[in-house]
Short mmCIF file of C-alpha atoms in Angstrom, two decimals:
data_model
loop_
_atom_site.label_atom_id
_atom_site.label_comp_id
_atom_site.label_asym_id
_atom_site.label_seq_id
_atom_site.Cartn_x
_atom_site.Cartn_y
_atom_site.Cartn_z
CA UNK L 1 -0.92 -43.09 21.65
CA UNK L 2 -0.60 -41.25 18.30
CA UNK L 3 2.03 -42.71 15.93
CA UNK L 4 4.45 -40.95 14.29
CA UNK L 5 2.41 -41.78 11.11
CA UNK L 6 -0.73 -40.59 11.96
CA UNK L 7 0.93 -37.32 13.71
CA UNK L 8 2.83 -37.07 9.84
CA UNK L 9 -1.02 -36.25 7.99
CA UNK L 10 -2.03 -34.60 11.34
CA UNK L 11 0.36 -31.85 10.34
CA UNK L 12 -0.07 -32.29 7.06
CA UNK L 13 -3.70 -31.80 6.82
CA UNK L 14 -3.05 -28.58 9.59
CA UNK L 15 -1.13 -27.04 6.46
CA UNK L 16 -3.93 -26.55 4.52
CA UNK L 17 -6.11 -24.90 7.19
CA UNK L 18 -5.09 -21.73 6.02
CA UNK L 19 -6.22 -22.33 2.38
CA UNK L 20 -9.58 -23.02 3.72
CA UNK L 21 -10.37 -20.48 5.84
CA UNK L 22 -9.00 -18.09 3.10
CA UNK L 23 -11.88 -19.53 0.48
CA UNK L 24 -14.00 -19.14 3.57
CA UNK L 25 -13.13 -15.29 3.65
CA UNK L 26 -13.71 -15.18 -0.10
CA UNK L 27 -16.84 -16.36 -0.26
CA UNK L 28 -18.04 -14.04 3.38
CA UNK L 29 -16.80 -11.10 1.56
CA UNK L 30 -14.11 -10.59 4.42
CA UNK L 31 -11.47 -9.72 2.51
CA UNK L 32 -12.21 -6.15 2.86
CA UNK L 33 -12.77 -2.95 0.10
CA UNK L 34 -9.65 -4.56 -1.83
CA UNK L 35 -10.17 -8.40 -1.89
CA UNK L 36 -7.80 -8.87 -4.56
CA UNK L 37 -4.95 -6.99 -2.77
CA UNK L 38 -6.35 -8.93 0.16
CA UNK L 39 -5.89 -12.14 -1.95
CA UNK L 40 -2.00 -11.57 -2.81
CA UNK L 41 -1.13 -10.20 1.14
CA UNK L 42 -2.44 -13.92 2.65
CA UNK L 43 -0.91 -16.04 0.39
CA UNK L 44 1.88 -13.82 0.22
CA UNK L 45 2.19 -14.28 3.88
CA UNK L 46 1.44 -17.85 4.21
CA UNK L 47 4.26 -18.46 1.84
CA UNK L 48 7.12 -16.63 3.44
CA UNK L 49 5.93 -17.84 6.62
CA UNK L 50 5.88 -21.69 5.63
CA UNK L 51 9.44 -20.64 4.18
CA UNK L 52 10.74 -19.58 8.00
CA UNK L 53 9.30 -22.82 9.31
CA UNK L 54 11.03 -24.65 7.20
CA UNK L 55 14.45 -23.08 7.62
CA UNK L 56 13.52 -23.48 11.28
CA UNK L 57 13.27 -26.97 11.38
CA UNK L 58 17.53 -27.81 11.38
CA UNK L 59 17.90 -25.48 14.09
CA UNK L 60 15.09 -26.48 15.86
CA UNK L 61 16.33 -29.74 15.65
CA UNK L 62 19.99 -29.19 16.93
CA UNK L 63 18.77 -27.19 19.90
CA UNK L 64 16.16 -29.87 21.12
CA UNK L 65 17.77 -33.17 20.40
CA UNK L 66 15.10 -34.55 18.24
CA UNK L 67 15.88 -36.01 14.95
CA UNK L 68 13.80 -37.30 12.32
CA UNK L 69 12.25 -34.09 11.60
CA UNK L 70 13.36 -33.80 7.39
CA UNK L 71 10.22 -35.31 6.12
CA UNK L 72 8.67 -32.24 8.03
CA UNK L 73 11.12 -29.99 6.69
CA UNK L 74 10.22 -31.65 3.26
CA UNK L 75 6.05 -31.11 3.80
CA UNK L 76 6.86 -27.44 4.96
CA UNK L 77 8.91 -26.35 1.71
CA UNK L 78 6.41 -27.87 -0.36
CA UNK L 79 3.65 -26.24 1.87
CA UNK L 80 5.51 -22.78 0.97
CA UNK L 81 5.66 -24.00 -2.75
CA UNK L 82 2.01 -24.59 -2.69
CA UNK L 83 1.10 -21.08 -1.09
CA UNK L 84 3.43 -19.45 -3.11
CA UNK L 85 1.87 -20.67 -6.60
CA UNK L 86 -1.77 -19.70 -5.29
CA UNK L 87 0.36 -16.70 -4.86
CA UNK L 88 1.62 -16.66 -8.47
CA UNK L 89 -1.79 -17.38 -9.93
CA UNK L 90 -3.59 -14.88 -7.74
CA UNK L 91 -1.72 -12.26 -9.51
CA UNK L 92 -1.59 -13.90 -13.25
CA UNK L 93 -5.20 -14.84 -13.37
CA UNK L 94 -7.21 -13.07 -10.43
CA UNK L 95 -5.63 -9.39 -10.47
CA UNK L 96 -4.27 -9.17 -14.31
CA UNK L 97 -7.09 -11.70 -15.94
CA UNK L 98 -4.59 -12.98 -18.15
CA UNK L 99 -4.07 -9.93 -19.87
CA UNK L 100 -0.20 -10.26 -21.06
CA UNK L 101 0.41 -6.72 -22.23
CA UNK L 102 -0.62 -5.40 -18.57
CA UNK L 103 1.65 -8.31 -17.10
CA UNK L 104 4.69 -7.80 -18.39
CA UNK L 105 4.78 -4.14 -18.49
CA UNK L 106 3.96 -4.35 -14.37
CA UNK L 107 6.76 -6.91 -14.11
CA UNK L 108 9.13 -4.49 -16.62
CA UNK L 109 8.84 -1.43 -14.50
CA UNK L 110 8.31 -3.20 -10.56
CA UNK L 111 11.37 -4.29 -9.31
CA UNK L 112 9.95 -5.32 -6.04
CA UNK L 113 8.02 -7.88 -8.25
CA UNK L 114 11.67 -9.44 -9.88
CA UNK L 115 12.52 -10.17 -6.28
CA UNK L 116 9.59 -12.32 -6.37
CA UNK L 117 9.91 -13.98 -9.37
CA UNK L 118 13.28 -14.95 -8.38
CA UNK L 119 12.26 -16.07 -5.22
CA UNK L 120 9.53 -18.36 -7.08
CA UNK L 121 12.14 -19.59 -9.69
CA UNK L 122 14.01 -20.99 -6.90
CA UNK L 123 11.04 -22.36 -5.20
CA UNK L 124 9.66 -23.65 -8.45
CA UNK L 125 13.20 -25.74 -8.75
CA UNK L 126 13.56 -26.73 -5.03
CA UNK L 127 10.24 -28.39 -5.39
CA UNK L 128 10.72 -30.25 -8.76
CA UNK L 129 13.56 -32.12 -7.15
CA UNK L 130 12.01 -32.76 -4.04
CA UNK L 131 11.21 -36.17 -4.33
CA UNK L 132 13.54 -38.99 -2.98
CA UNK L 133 13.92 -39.93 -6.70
CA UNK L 134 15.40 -37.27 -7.69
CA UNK L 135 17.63 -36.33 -4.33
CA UNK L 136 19.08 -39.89 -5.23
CA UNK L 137 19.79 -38.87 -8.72
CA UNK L 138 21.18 -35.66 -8.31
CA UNK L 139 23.73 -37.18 -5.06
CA UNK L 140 26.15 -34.81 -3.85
CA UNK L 141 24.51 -31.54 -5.57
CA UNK L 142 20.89 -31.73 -4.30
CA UNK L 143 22.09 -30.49 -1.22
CA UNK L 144 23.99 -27.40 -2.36
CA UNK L 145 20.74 -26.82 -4.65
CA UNK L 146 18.91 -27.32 -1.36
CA UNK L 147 21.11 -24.37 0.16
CA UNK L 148 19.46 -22.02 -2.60
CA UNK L 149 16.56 -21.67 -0.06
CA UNK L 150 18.30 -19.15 1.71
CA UNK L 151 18.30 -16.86 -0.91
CA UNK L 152 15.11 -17.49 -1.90
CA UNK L 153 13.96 -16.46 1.74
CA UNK L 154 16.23 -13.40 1.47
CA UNK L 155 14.38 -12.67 -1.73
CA UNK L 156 10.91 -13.34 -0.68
CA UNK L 157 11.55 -11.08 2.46
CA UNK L 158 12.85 -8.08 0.27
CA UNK L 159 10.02 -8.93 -1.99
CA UNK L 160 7.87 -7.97 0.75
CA UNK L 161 9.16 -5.53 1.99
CA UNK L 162 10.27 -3.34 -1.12
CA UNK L 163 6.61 -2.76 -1.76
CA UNK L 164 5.38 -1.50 1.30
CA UNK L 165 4.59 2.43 1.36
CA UNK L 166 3.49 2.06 5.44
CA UNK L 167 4.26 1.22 8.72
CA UNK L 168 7.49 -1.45 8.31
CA UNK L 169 6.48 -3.20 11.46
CA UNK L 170 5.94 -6.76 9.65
CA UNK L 171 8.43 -6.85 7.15
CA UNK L 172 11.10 -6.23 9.16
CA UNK L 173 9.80 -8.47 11.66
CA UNK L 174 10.18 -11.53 8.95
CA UNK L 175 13.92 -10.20 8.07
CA UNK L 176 15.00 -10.33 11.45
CA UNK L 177 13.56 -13.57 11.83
CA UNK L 178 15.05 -14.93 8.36
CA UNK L 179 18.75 -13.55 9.55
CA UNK L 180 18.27 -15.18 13.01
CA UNK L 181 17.86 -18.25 11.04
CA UNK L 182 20.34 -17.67 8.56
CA UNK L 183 22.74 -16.30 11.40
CA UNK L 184 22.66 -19.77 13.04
CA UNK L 185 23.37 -21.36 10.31
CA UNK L 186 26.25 -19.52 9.69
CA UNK L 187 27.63 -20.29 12.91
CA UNK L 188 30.95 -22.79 12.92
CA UNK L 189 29.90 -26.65 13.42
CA UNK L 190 31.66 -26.71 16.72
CA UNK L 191 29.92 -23.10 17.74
CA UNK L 192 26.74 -24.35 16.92
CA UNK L 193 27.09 -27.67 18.90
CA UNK L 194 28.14 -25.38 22.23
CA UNK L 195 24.96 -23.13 21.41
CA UNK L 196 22.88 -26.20 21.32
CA UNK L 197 24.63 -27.93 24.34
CA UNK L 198 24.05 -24.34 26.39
CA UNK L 199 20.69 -24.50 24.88
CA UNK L 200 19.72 -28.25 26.00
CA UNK L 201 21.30 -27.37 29.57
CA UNK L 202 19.23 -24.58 30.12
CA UNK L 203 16.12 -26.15 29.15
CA UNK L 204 17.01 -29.05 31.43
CA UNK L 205 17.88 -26.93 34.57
CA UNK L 206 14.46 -25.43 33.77
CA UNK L 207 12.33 -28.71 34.23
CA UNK K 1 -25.65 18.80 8.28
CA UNK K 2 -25.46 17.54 5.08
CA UNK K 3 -24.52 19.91 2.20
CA UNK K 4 -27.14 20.56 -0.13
CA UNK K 5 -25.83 19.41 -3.60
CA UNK K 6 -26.61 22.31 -6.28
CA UNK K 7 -26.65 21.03 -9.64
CA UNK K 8 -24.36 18.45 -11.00
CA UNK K 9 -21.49 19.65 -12.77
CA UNK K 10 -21.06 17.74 -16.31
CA UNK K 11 -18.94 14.53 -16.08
CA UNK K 12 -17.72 12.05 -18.26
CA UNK K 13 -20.05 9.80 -19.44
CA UNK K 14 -18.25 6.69 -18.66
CA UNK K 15 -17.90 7.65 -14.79
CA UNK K 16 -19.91 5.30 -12.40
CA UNK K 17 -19.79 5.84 -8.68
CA UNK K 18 -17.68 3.82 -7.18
CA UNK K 19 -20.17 1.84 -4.14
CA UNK K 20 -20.13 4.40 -0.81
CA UNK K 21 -19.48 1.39 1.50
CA UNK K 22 -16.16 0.72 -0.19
CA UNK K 23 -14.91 4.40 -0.32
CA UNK K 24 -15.44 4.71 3.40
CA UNK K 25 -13.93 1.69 4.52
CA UNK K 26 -10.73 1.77 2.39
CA UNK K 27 -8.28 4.91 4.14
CA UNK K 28 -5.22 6.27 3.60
CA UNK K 29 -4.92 8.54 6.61
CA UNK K 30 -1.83 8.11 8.22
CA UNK K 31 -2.43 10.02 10.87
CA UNK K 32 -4.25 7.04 12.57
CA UNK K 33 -3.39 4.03 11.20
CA UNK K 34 -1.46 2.64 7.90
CA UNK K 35 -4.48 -0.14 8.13
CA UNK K 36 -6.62 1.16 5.62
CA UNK K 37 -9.55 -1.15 7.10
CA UNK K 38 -9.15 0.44 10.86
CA UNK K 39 -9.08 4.27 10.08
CA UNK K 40 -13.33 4.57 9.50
CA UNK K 41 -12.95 3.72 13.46
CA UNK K 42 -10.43 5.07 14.84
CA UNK K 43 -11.45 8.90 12.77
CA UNK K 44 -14.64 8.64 14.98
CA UNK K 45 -13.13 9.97 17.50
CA UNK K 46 -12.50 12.99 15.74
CA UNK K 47 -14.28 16.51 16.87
CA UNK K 48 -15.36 18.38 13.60
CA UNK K 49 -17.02 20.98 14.88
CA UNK K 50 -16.19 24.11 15.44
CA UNK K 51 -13.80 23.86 12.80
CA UNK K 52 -11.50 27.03 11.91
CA UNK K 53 -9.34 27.46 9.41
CA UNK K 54 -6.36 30.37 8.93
CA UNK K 55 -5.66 31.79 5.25
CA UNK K 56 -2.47 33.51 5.04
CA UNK K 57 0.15 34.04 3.77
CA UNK K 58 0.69 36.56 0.44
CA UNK K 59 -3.09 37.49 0.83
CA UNK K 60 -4.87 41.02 1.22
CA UNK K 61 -7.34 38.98 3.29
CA UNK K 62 -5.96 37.23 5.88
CA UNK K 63 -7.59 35.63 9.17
CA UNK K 64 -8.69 32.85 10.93
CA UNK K 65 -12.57 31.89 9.90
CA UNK K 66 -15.29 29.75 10.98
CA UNK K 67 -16.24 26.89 8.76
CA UNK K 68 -19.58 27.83 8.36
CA UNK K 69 -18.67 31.67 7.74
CA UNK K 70 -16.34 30.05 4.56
CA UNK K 71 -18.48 27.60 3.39
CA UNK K 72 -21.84 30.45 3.55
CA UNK K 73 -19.83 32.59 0.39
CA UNK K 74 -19.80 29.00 -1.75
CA UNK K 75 -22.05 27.08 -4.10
CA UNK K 76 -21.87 23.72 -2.83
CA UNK K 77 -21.86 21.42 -6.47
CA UNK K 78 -21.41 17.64 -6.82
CA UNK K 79 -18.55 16.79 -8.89
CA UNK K 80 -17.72 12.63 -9.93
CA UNK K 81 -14.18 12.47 -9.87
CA UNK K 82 -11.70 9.90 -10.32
CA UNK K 83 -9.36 9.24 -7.92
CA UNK K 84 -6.10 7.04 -8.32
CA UNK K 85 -3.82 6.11 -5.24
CA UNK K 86 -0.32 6.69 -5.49
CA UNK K 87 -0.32 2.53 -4.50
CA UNK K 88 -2.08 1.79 -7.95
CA UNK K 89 -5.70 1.10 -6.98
CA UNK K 90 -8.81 3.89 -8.05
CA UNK K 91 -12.05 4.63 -7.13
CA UNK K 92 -14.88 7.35 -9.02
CA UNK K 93 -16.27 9.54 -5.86
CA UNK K 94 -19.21 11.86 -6.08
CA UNK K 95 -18.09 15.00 -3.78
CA UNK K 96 -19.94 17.87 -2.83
CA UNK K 97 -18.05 21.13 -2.40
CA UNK K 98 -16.38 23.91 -4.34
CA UNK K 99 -13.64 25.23 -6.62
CA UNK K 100 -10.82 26.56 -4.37
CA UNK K 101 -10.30 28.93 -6.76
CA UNK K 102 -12.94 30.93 -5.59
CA UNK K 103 -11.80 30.49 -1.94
CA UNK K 104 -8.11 32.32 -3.24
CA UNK K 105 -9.78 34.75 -5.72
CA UNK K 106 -11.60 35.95 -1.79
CA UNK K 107 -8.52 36.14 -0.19
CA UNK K 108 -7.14 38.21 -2.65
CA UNK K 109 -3.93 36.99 -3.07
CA UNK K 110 -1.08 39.72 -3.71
CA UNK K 111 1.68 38.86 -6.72
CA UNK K 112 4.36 37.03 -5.03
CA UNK K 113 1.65 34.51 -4.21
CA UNK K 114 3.03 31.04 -6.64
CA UNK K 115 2.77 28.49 -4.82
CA UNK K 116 -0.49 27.73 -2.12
CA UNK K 117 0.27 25.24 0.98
CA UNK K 118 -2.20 23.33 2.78
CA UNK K 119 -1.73 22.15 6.26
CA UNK K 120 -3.55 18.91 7.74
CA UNK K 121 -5.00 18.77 11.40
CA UNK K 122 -2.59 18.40 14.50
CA UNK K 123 -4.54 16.31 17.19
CA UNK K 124 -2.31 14.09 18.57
CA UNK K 125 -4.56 13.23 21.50
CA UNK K 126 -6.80 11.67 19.02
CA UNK K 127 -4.10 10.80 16.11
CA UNK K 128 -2.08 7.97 17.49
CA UNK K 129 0.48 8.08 14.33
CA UNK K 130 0.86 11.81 15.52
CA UNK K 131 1.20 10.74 19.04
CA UNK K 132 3.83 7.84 18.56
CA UNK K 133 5.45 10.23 15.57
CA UNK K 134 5.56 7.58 13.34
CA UNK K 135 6.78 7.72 9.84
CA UNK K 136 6.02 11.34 8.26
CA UNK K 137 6.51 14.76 9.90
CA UNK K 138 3.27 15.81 11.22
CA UNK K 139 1.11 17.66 10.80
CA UNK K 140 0.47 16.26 7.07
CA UNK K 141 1.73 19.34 4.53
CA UNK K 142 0.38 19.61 1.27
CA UNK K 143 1.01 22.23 -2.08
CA UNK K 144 -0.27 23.03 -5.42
CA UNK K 145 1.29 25.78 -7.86
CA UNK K 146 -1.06 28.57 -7.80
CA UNK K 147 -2.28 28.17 -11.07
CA UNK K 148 -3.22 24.05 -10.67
CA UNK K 149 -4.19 25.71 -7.61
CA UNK K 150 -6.85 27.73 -9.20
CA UNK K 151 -7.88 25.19 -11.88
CA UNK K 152 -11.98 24.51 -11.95
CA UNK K 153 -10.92 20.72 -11.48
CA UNK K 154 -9.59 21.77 -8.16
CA UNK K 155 -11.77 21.83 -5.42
CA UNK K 156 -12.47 21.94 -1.41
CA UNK K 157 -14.97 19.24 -0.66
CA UNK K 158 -17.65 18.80 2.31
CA UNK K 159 -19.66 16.22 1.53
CA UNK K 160 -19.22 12.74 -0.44
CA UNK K 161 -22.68 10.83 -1.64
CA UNK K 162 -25.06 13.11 -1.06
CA UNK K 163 -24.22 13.45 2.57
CA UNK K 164 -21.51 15.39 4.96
CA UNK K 165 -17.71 14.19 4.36
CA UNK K 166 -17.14 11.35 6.71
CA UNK K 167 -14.22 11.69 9.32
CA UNK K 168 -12.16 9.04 8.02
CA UNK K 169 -13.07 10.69 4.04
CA UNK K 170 -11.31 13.94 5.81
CA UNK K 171 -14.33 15.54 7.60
CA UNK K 172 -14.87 18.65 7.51
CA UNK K 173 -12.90 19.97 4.47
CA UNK K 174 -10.71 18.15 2.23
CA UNK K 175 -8.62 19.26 -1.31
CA UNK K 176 -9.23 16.83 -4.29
CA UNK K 177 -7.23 17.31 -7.11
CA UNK K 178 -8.53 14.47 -9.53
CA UNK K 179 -5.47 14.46 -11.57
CA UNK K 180 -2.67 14.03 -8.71
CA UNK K 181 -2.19 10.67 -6.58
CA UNK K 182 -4.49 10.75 -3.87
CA UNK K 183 -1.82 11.69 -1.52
CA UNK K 184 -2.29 15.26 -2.85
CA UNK K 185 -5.85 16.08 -1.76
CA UNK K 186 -4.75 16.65 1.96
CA UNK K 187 -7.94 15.67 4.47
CA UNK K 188 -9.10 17.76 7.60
CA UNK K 189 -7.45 21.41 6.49
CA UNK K 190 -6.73 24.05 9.19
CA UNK K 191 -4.81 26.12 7.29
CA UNK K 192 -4.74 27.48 3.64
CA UNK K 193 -1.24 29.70 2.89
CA UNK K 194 -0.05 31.68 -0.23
CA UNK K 195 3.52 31.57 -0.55
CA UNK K 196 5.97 32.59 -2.73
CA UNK K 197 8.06 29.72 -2.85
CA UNK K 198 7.21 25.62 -3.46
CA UNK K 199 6.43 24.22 -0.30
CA UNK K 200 7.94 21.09 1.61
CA UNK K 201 5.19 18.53 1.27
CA UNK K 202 5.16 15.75 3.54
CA UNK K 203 5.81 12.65 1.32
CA UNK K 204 8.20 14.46 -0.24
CA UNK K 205 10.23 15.27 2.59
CA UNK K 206 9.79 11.40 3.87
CA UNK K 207 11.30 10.21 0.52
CA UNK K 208 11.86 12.81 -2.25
CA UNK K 209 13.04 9.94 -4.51
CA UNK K 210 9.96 8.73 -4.69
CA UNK K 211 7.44 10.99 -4.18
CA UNK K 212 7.57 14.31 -6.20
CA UNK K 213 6.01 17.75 -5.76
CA UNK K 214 3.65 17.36 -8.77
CA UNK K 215 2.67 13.84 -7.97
CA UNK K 216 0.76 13.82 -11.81
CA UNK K 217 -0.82 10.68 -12.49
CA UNK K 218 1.06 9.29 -15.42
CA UNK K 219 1.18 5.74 -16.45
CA UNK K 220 4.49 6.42 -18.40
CA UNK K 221 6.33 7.33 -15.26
CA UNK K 222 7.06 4.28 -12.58
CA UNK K 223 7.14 4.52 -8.77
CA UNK K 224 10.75 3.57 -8.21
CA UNK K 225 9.69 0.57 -7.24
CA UNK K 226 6.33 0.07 -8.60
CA UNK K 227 4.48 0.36 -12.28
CA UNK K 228 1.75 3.21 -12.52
CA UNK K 229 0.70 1.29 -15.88
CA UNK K 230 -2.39 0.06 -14.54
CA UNK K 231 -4.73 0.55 -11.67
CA UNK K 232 -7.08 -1.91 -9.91
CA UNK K 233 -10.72 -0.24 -9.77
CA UNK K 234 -12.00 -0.89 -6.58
CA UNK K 235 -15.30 -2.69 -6.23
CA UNK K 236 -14.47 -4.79 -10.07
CA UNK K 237 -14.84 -8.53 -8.85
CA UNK K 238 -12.10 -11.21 -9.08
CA UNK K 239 -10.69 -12.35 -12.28
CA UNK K 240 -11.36 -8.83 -14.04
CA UNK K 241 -8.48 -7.12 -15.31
CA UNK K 242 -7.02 -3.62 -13.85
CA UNK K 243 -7.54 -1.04 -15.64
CA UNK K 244 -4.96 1.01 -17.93
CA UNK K 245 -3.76 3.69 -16.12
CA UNK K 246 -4.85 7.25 -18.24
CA UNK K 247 -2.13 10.32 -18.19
CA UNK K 248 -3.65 12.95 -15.70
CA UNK K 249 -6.36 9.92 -14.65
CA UNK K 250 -8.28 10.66 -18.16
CA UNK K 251 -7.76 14.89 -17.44
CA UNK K 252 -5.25 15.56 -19.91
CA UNK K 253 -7.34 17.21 -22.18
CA UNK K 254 -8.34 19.96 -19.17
CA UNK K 255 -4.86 19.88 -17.84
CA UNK K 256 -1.96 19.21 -19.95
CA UNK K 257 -1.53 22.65 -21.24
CA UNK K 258 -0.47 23.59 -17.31
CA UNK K 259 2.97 21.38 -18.01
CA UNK K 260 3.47 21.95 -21.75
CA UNK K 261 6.75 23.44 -20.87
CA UNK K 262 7.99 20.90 -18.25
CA UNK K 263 9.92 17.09 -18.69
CA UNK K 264 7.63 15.35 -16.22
CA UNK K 265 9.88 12.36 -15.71
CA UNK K 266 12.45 15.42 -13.98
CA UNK K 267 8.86 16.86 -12.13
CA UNK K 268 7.11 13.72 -11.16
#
């Protein structure tokens, strides 16, 4: 049997599948006519969508009964840190080449970017004080840091979406899924203990 | 049957052709998808031939003509265009085809002709964006002012290359109008109209905040929610910068004088 150890850099090492079969693309020129814009859409992706796991993983949790998941919640916001810097850096030094004067004046004059650089801001500081170090350190407040997440996700999503000229299919699809999340947590404590208990029940009558 | 290309018009020097592979694999044509990578399939099934299409309108000469019949009146030229997307990405496309200038000047237009409309293909059975009705109001509506309209930039294209305008390119006849967003050289015309007064065009009847009638490329003007400051050139490798956007995509000195009189932040 697999212990919970080994299953911990299972996942881990699953996380950066994506990065790999990305440089993969790269290098088989399967990015399409517009690698570059290819480039930002997959990490953008792999970013918000490492975001929705991780908000995922406390309701997830209540609904199943299973605890000891935060070190995964932990890996998973780091994993959307991660994609979301490739992300950053895509744009700085794959699309723009460094060239400042083009930078800022895109940033100046796109607010769908601003949403993103907000959304990275918050990343950027949710990650810094992710180690147990500094959770100790900052006590009561890491958690309502923690909370900033949310918006972050809210941001990313509208990040995404704000840019899109075609079919809204996708972005919405994230939002909806972002405000299911967000709707749960929401929720009163004792509301969200009868959704779970309904929840467990059902799955039980099931099996 | 591929066009035969009379002699090259002159070009700007600095103008290289962007590679043919990338211009027919990267689509806007809503129509059948928004994935820019799946409308070179999807246009296949496309029937170009016979292909008709109506002037009318504020003409002397109006009627319904075969391709052929229009096209055997024109000198087929190449001209190497720019071409900037309204999404901030270019490309430099060798076309074959003609000034539609001389396609109005045959129609004879009467006076209260100001404004020409184009109208895009309606083919539902083979568009599924027309079929599901998705997003715009179909069929696809462009317009021009009668004198951008009649500009020697402006012209009615065939061919792309060397070779016959592929289907997803806007086989058989297509506007370009190399100093508007892309979304101004309509694809697959069926019908050409004079009309007295500015026409709805489809993006701007979608979102009129965002889209304008002119549709000018100018750098100094943001989408609402994009910069035009800069374009990616399609085909320029990784870690190259994008390219500064010109006013009029580098046509200003050809086309300015046609807004002198006009505050084109107001008529974007």
């Amino acid at each position: 049997m697999m212990g919970s150890f080994d299953r911990f850099w299972l996942v881990l090492a699953a996380c950066f599948i994506p990065a790999i079969w990305l440089v993969a693309d790269i290098a088989g020129e399967r990015l399409g006519a517009n690698p570059i814009q290819g480039l930002h859409i997959r990490l953008g992706d792999l970013s918000l969508r490492f975001l929705l796991v991780t908000l995922a993983v406390t309701p997830l949790q209540m609904l199943t009964g299973v605890g000891g998941m935060a070190r995964y919640r932990q890996m998973f916001g780091l994993m959307a840190f991660f994609y979301a810097t490739l992300h950053v850096l895509g744009y700085l030094v794959v699309d723009h080449a460094g060239d400042w004067r083009l930078i800022a004046m895109d940033i100046w004059e796109s607010r769908y970017i601003w949403l993103g650089v907000a959304a990275y801001l918050i990343l950027l500081m949710l990650a810094v004080t992710s180690p147990k170090k500094a959770k100790i350190r900052l006590g009561k407040s890491w958690k309502k840091l923690h909370r900033l997440i949310y918006p972050c996700a809210l941001a990313a999503s509208f990040h995404y979406l704000w840019q899109f000229k075609g079919d809204m299919a996708e972005p919405l699809f994230y939002l909806a899924a972002l405000l299911l999340l967000l709707g749960f947590r929401l929720l009163p404590k004792a509301k969200r203990k009868s959704v779970a208990a309904a929840f467990s029940s059902a799955s039980s009558e099931k099996s | 049957s591929p066009p035969p290309a009379g002699s090259a018009v002159p070009r700007q020097p600095d103008l290289v052709a962007t590679p043919k592979g990338l211009v027919e694999t990267y689509n806007n044509y809503y129509e059948f998808s928004f994935d820019k990578g799946e409308v070179a399939k999807l246009a296949q099934s496309l029937s170009t031939q016979p292909w008709s299409v109506e002037i009318a309108g504020e003409v002397e000469r109006p009627g319904v003509f075969g391709l052929e019949d229009l096209l055997r009146a024109q000198d087929l030229r190449e001209y190497v265009y720019r071409f900037r997307c309204v999404e901030a990405w270019s490309m430099v496309v060798p076309w074959i085809g003609f000034p539609l200038a001389a396609l109005i000047k045959a129609a004879k237009p009467l006076s209260s002709a100001k404004f020409v409309k184009f109208t895009a293909l309606f083919a539902p059975d083979v568009m599924p964006n027309q079929r599901k009705g998705a997003m715009l109001q179909w069929p696809y509506v462009e317009g021009l002012r009668i004198d951008e309209a009649v500009h020697p930039l402006t012209i009615l294209a065939t061919g792309m290359y060397g070779e016959a305008l592929p289907k997803q390119n806007g086989a058989p006849l297509r506007l370009v109008v190399p100093w508007k967003y892309g979304f101004k050289s309509i694809k697959g015309i069926t019908k050409i109209e004079l009309v007295s007064d500015m026409p709805l065009t489809s993006w701007r009847q979608y979102a009129p905040q965002e889209y304008g009638f002119y549709a000018n490329v100018n750098p100094a003007v943001p989408h609402p929610r994009w910069s035009q400051s800069s374009e990616r050139s399609l085909g320029s490798g990784f870690f190259t910068p994008r390219r500064a956007t010109q006013p009029f995509n580098g046509y200003g000195d050809q086309v300015a004088s046609l807004y002198s009189d006009m505050n084109l932040r107001l008529f974007f």
